[in-house]
Coordinates of C-alpha atoms in Angstrom, one line a residue:
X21 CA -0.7 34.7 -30.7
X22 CA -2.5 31.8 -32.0
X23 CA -6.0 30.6 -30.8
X24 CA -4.1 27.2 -29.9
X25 CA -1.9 28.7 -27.5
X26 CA -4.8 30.6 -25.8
X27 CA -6.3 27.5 -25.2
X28 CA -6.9 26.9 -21.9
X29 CA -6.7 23.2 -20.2
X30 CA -9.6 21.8 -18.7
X31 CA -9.4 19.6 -15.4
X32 CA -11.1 16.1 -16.4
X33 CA -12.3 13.4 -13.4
X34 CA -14.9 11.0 -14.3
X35 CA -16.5 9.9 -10.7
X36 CA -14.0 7.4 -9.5
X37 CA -15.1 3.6 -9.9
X38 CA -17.9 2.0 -7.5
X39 CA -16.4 -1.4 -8.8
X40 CA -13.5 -2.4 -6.5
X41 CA -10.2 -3.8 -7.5
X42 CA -9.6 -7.9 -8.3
X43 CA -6.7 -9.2 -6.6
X44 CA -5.3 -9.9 -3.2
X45 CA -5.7 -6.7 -0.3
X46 CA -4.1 -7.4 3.2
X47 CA -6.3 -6.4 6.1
X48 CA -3.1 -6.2 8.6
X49 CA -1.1 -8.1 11.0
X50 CA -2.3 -11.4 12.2
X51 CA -1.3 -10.0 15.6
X52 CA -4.1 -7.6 15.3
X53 CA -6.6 -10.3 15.0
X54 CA -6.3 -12.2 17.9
X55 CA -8.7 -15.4 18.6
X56 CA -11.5 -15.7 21.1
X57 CA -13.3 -12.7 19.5
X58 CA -15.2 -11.3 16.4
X59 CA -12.9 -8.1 14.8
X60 CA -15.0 -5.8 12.2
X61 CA -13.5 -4.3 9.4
X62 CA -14.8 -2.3 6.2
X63 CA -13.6 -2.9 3.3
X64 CA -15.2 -3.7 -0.5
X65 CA -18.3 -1.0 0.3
X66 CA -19.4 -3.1 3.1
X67 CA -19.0 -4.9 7.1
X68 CA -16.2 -7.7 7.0
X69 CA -16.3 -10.0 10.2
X70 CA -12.9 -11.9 10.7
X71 CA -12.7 -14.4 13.3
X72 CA -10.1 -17.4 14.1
X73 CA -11.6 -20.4 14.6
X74 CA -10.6 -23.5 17.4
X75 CA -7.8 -24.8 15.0
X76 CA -5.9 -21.5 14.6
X77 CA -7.7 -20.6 10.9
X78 CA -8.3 -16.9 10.4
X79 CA -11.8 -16.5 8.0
X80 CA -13.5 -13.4 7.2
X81 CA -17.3 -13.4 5.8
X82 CA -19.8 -11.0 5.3
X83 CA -20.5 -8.9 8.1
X84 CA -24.3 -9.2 8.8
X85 CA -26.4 -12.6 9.5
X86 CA -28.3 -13.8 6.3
X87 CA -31.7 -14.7 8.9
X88 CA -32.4 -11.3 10.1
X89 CA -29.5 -9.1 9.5
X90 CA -27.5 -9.1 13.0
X91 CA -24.6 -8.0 13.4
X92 CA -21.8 -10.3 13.5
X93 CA -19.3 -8.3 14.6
X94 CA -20.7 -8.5 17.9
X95 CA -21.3 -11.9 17.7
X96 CA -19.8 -14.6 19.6
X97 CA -16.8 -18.0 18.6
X98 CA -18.5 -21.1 19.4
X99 CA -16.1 -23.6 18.5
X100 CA -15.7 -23.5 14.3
X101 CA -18.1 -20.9 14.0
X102 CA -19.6 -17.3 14.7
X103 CA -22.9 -17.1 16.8
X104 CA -25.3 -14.1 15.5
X105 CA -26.1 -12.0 19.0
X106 CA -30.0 -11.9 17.6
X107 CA -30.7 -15.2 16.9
X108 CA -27.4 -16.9 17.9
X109 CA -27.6 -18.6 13.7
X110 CA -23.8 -20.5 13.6
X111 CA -21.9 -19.7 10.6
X112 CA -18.3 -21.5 9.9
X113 CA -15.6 -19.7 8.1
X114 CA -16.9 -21.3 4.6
X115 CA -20.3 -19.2 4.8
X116 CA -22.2 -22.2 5.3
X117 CA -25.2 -22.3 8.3
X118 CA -23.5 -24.8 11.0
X119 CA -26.5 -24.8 13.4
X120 CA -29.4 -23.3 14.8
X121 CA -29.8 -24.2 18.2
X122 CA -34.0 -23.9 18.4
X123 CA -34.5 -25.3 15.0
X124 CA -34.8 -28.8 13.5
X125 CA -32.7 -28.4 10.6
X126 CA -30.5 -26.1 8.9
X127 CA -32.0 -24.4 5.9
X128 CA -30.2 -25.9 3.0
X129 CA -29.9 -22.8 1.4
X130 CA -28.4 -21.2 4.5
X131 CA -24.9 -19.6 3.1
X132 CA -23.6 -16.6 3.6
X133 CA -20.5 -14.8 1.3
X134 CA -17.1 -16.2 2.8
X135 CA -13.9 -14.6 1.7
X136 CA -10.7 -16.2 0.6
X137 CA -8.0 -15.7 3.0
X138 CA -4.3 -15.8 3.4
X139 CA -1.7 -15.9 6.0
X140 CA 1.6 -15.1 5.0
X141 CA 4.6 -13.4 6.3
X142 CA 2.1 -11.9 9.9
X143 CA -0.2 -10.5 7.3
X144 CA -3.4 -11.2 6.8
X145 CA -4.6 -11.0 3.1
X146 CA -8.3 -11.5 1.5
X147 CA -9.2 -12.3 -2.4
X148 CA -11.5 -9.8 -3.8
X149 CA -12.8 -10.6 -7.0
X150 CA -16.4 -8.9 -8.4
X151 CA -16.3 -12.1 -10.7
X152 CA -16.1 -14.5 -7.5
X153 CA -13.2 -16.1 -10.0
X154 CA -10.4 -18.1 -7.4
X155 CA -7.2 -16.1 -7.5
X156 CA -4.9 -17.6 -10.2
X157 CA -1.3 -18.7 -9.5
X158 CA 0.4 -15.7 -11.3
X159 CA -1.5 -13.5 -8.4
X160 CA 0.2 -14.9 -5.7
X161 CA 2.1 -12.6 -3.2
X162 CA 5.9 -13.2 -3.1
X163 CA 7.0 -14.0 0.4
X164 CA 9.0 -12.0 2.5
X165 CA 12.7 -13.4 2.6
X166 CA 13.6 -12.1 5.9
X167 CA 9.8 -12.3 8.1
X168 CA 10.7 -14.8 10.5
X169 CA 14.4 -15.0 10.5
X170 CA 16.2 -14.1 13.9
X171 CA 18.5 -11.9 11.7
X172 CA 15.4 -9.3 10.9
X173 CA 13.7 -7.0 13.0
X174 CA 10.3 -7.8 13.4
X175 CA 7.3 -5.9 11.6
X176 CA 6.6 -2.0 12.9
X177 CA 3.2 -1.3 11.5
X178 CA 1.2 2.0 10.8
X179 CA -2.3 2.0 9.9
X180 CA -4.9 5.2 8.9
X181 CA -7.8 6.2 7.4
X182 CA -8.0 8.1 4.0
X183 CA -10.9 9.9 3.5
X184 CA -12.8 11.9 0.7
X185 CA -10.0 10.4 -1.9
X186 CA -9.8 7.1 -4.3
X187 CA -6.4 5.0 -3.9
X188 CA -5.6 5.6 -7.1
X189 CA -3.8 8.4 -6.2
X190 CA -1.7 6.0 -3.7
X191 CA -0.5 4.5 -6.9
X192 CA 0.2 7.3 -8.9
X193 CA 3.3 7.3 -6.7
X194 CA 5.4 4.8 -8.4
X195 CA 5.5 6.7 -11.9
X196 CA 6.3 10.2 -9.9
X197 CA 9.8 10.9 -9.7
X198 CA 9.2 14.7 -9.1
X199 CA 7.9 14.2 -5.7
X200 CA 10.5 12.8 -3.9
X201 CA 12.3 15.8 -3.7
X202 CA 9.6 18.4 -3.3
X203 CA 7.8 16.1 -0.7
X204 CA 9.9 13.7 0.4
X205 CA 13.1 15.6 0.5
X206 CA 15.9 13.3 -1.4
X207 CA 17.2 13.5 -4.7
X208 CA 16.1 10.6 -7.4
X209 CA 19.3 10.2 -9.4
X210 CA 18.3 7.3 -10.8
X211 CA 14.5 6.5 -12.0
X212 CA 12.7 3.5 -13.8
X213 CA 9.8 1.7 -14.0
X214 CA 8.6 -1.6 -15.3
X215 CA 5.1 -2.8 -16.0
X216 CA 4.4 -6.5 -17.1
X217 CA 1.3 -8.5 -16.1
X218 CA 0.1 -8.2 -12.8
X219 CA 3.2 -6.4 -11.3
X220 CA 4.4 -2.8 -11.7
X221 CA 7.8 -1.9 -10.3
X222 CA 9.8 1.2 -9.5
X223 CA 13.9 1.2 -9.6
X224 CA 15.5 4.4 -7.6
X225 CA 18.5 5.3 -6.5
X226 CA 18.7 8.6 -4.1
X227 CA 20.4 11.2 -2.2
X228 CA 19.3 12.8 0.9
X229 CA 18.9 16.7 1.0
X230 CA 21.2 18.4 2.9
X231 CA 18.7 20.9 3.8
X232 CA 16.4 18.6 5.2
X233 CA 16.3 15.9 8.0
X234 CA 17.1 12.4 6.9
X235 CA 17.0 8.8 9.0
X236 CA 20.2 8.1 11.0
X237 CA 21.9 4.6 12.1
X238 CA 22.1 3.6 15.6
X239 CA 25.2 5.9 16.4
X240 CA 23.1 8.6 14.5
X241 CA 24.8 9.3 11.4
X242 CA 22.8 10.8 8.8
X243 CA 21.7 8.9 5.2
X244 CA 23.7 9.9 2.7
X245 CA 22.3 7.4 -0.2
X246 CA 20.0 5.0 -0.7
X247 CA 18.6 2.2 -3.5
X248 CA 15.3 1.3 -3.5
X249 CA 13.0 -1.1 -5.5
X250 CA 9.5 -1.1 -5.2
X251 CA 7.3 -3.5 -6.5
X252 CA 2.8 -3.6 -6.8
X253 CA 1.9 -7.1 -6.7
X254 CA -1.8 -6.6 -7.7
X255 CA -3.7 -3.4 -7.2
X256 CA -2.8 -2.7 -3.9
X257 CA -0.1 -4.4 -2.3
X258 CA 3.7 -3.1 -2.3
X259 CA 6.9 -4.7 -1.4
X260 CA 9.8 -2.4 -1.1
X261 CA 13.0 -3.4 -0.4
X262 CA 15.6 -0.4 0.5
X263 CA 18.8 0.0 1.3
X264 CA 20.2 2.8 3.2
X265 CA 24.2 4.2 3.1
X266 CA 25.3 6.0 6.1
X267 CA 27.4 8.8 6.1
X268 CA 30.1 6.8 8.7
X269 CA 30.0 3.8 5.7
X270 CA 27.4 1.9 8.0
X271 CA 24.6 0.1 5.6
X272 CA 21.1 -1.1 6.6
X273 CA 19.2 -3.1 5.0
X274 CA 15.1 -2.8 5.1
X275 CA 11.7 -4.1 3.5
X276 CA 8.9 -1.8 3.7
X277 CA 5.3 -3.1 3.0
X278 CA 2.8 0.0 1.5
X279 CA -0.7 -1.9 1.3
X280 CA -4.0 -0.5 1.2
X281 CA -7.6 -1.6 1.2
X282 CA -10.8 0.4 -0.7
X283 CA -13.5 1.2 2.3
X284 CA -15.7 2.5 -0.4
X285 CA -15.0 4.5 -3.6
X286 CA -13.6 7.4 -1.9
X287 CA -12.1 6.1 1.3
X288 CA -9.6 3.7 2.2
X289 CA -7.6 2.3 5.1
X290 CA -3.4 2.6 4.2
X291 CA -0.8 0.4 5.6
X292 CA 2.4 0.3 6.2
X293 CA 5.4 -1.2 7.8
X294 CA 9.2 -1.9 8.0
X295 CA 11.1 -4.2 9.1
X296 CA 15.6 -4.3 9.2
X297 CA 18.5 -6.6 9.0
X298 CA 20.2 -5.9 12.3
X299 CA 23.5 -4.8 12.2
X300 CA 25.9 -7.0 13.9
X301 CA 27.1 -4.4 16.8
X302 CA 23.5 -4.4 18.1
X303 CA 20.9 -6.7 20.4
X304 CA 17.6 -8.1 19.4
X305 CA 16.3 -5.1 21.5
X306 CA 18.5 -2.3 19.9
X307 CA 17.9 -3.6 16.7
X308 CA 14.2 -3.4 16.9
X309 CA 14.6 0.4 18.5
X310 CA 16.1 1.1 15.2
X311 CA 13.8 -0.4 13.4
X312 CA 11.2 2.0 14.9
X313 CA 13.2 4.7 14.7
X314 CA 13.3 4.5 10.8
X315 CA 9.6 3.8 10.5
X316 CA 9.0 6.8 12.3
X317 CA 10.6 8.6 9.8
X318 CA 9.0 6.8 6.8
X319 CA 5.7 7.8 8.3
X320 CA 6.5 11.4 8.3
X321 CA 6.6 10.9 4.3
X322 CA 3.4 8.9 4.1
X323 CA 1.8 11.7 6.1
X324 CA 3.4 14.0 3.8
X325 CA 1.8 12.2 1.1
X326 CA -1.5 12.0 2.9
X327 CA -1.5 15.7 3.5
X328 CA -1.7 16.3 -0.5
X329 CA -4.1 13.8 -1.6
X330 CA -6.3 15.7 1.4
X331 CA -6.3 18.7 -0.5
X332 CA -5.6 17.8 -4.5
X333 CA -8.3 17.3 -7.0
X334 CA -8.7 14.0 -8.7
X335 CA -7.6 14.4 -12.6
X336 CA -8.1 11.8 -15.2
X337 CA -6.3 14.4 -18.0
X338 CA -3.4 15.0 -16.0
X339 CA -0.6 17.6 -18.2
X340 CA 2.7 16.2 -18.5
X341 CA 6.2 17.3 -19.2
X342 CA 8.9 14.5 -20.2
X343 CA 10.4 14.3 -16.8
X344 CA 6.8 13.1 -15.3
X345 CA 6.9 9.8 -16.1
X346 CA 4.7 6.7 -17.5
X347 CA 1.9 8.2 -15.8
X348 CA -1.2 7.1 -18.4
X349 CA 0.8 3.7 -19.1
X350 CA 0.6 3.1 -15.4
X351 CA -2.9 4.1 -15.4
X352 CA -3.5 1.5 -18.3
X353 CA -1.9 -0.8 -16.5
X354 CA -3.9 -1.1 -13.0
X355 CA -7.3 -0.7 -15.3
X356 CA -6.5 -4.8 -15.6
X357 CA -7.9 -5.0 -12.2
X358 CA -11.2 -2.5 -12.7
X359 CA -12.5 -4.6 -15.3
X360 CA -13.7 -8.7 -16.0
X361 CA -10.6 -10.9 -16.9
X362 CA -12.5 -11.3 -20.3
X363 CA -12.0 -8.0 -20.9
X364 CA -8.7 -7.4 -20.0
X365 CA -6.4 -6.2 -23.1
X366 CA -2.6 -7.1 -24.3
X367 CA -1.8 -3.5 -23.8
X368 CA -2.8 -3.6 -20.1
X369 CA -0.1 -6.5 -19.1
X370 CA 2.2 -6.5 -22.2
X371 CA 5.9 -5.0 -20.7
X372 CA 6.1 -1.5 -20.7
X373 CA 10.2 -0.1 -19.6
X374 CA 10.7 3.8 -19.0
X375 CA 13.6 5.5 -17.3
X376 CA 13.8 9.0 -16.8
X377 CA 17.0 11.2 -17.5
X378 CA 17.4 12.7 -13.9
X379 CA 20.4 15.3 -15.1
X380 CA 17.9 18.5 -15.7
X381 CA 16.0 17.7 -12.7
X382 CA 19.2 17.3 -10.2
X383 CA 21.0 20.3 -11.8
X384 CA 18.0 22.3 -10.6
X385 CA 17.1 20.6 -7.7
X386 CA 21.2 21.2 -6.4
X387 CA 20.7 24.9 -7.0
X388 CA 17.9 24.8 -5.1
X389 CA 19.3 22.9 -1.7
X390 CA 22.8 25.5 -2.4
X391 CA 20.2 28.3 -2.8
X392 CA 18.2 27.0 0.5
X393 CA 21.1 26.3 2.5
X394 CA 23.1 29.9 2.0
X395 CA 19.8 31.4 3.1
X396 CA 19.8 29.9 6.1
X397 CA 23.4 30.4 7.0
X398 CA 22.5 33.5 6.6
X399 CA 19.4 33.7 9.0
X400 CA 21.7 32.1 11.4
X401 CA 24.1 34.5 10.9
X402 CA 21.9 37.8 11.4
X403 CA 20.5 35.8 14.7
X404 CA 23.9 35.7 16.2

């Protein structure tokens, strides 16, 4: 046996990046922010304070007073502006010192770090950028064709907290076509992906497993297919739009946001949410019970997901068969984000196309459910 074959592969994880990622992250619903009082949220390695002021504007600065360091999270809205609890310093959602009540004059240098915000589609987002660059116009997030039309559910949301991990192993998920059957239970029988610029999508057609729950319709027939395509605009926000094949010919139609925001290098806060098209035969409320009924399920796969990055290792060398996917191009591609815009290369946003040949994967993977399934008729079988 040659001394290359002995050779024995090494794990490699360089400690994940203290930078965080340039582009826009969305801290949640609007509905979750509501006015009157201060809401605290971490994100970026430090204390956000997001408030809405008397004119309905949502702002988020930095969440400690630049006199003495209070806390503004516990602060108080005083018409356009935040009151520090310690000194009760004014700030308005620009950063800029509005007024100190005991004092002649504002400080001219009194400014604090105000973040970029936007509402779009019940979500609010906020521009992160190490550079303190303005987003550029090829960042922008694509709206949401059916948020706010009567014919669409609206949003079922899902939040939690990610702990000991880095999110780039949220993202390694669009490249990994593998997964999807050993975690998530459905067969990929089409698989592609597309990198160009900012945006990296994902094109999949599936199959449910038989031996495995899958979501129902309202008169709870099972899945039998589904099309899905996914889409990162920017480091961390997804838009998904799926469409589900019932096995009585019903179809529904969903969009399902997968979002997340870095607390600090190895912690962050994931999002999601769906929302349908209602099917004709149902009300407004039916509709939405549906709506919840299928997020329900997609949460069971992003705990599923959740439960392996918990307990994986971070690998920077990871070892790859053909069937793996464009993981290092993907890899390349969200550097763009980790690093000044001076610095960013052609080869990080030129378009990159791969689609996997699902036929070896499926003929296993069908062996495997037929294998699976005569076991169990058998189990049932023996119980009788």
């Amino acid at each position: 046996m040659s001394a290359l074959s002995d050779e024995v592969r090494q794990i490699e994880a360089q400690i994940p990046p203290s930078r965080f990622a340039r582009g826009w992250h969305c801290l949640g619903l609007v509905r979750d922010f509501p006015e009157g009082e201060p809401h605290q949220v971490n994100a970026f390695g430090r204390k956000l304070v997001v408030f809405a002021t008397q004119d309905g504007q949502i702002h988020v600065l930095d969440g400690y007073c630049r006199h003495m360091g209070g806390d503004l999270t516990q602060g108080t809205i005083k018409g356009d502006s935040i009151a520090c609890p310690f000194h009760d310093w004014r700030w308005g959602g620009n950063g800029k010192c509005t007024g100190i009540p005991y004092a002649r004059r504002v400080p001219p240098l009194a400014r604090t770090q105000a973040w970029q915000t936007l509402v779009q589609d019940g979500m609010l987002f906020v521009w992160n950028d190490p550079e303190g660059n303005p987003p550029p116009a090829e960042a922008a997030i694509p709206r949401i064709e059916g948020y706010d039309d009567p014919d669409w559910t609206d949003w079922v949301w899902y939040t939690t907290t990610i702990e000991g991990t880095n999110c780039r192993e949220l993202i390694d998920n669009i490249v990994d076509m593998a997964h999807f059957f050993y975690v998530h239970g459905s067969f990929p029988i089409y698989f592609k992906n597309i990198f160009e610029g900012h945006v990296a999508s994902q094109f999949m057609n599936g199959v449910g497993r038989d031996d495995v729950a899958r979501p129902r319709s309202a008169n709870a027939a099972k899945s039998s297919e589904y099309t899905s395509a996914a889409s990162y605009y920017g480091p961390s926000f997804m838009i998904n739009e799926i469409r589900y094949l019932f096995e009585d010919s019903s179809e529904v139609s969903t969009v399902l946001i997968n979002c997340h925001y870095p607390i600090d290098a190895n912690s962050f806060v994931l999002q999601y949410g769906i929302m349908a098209k209602k099917p004709m035969e149902l009300d407004d409320n039916e509709a939405q019970a549906m709506a919840m009924k299928m997020g329900n399920f997609v949460r069971l796969g992003f705990e599923q997901d959740v439960d392996i990055w918990r307990s994986k290792t971070r690998i920077d060398n990871p070892l790859l068969c053909e069937e793996d996917g464009p993981v290092y191009q993907l890899r390349r591609w969200y550097e763009q984000f980790y690093v000044d815009v001076a610095d960013v290369t052609e080869e990080m946003v030129e378009r990159f196309e791969f689609e996997i040949d699902t036929t070896k994967p499926n003929e296993a993977w069908r062996r495997e459910v037929e294998e699976n399934l005569t076991k169990h008729a058998a189990s049932v079988g023996r119980s009788d």
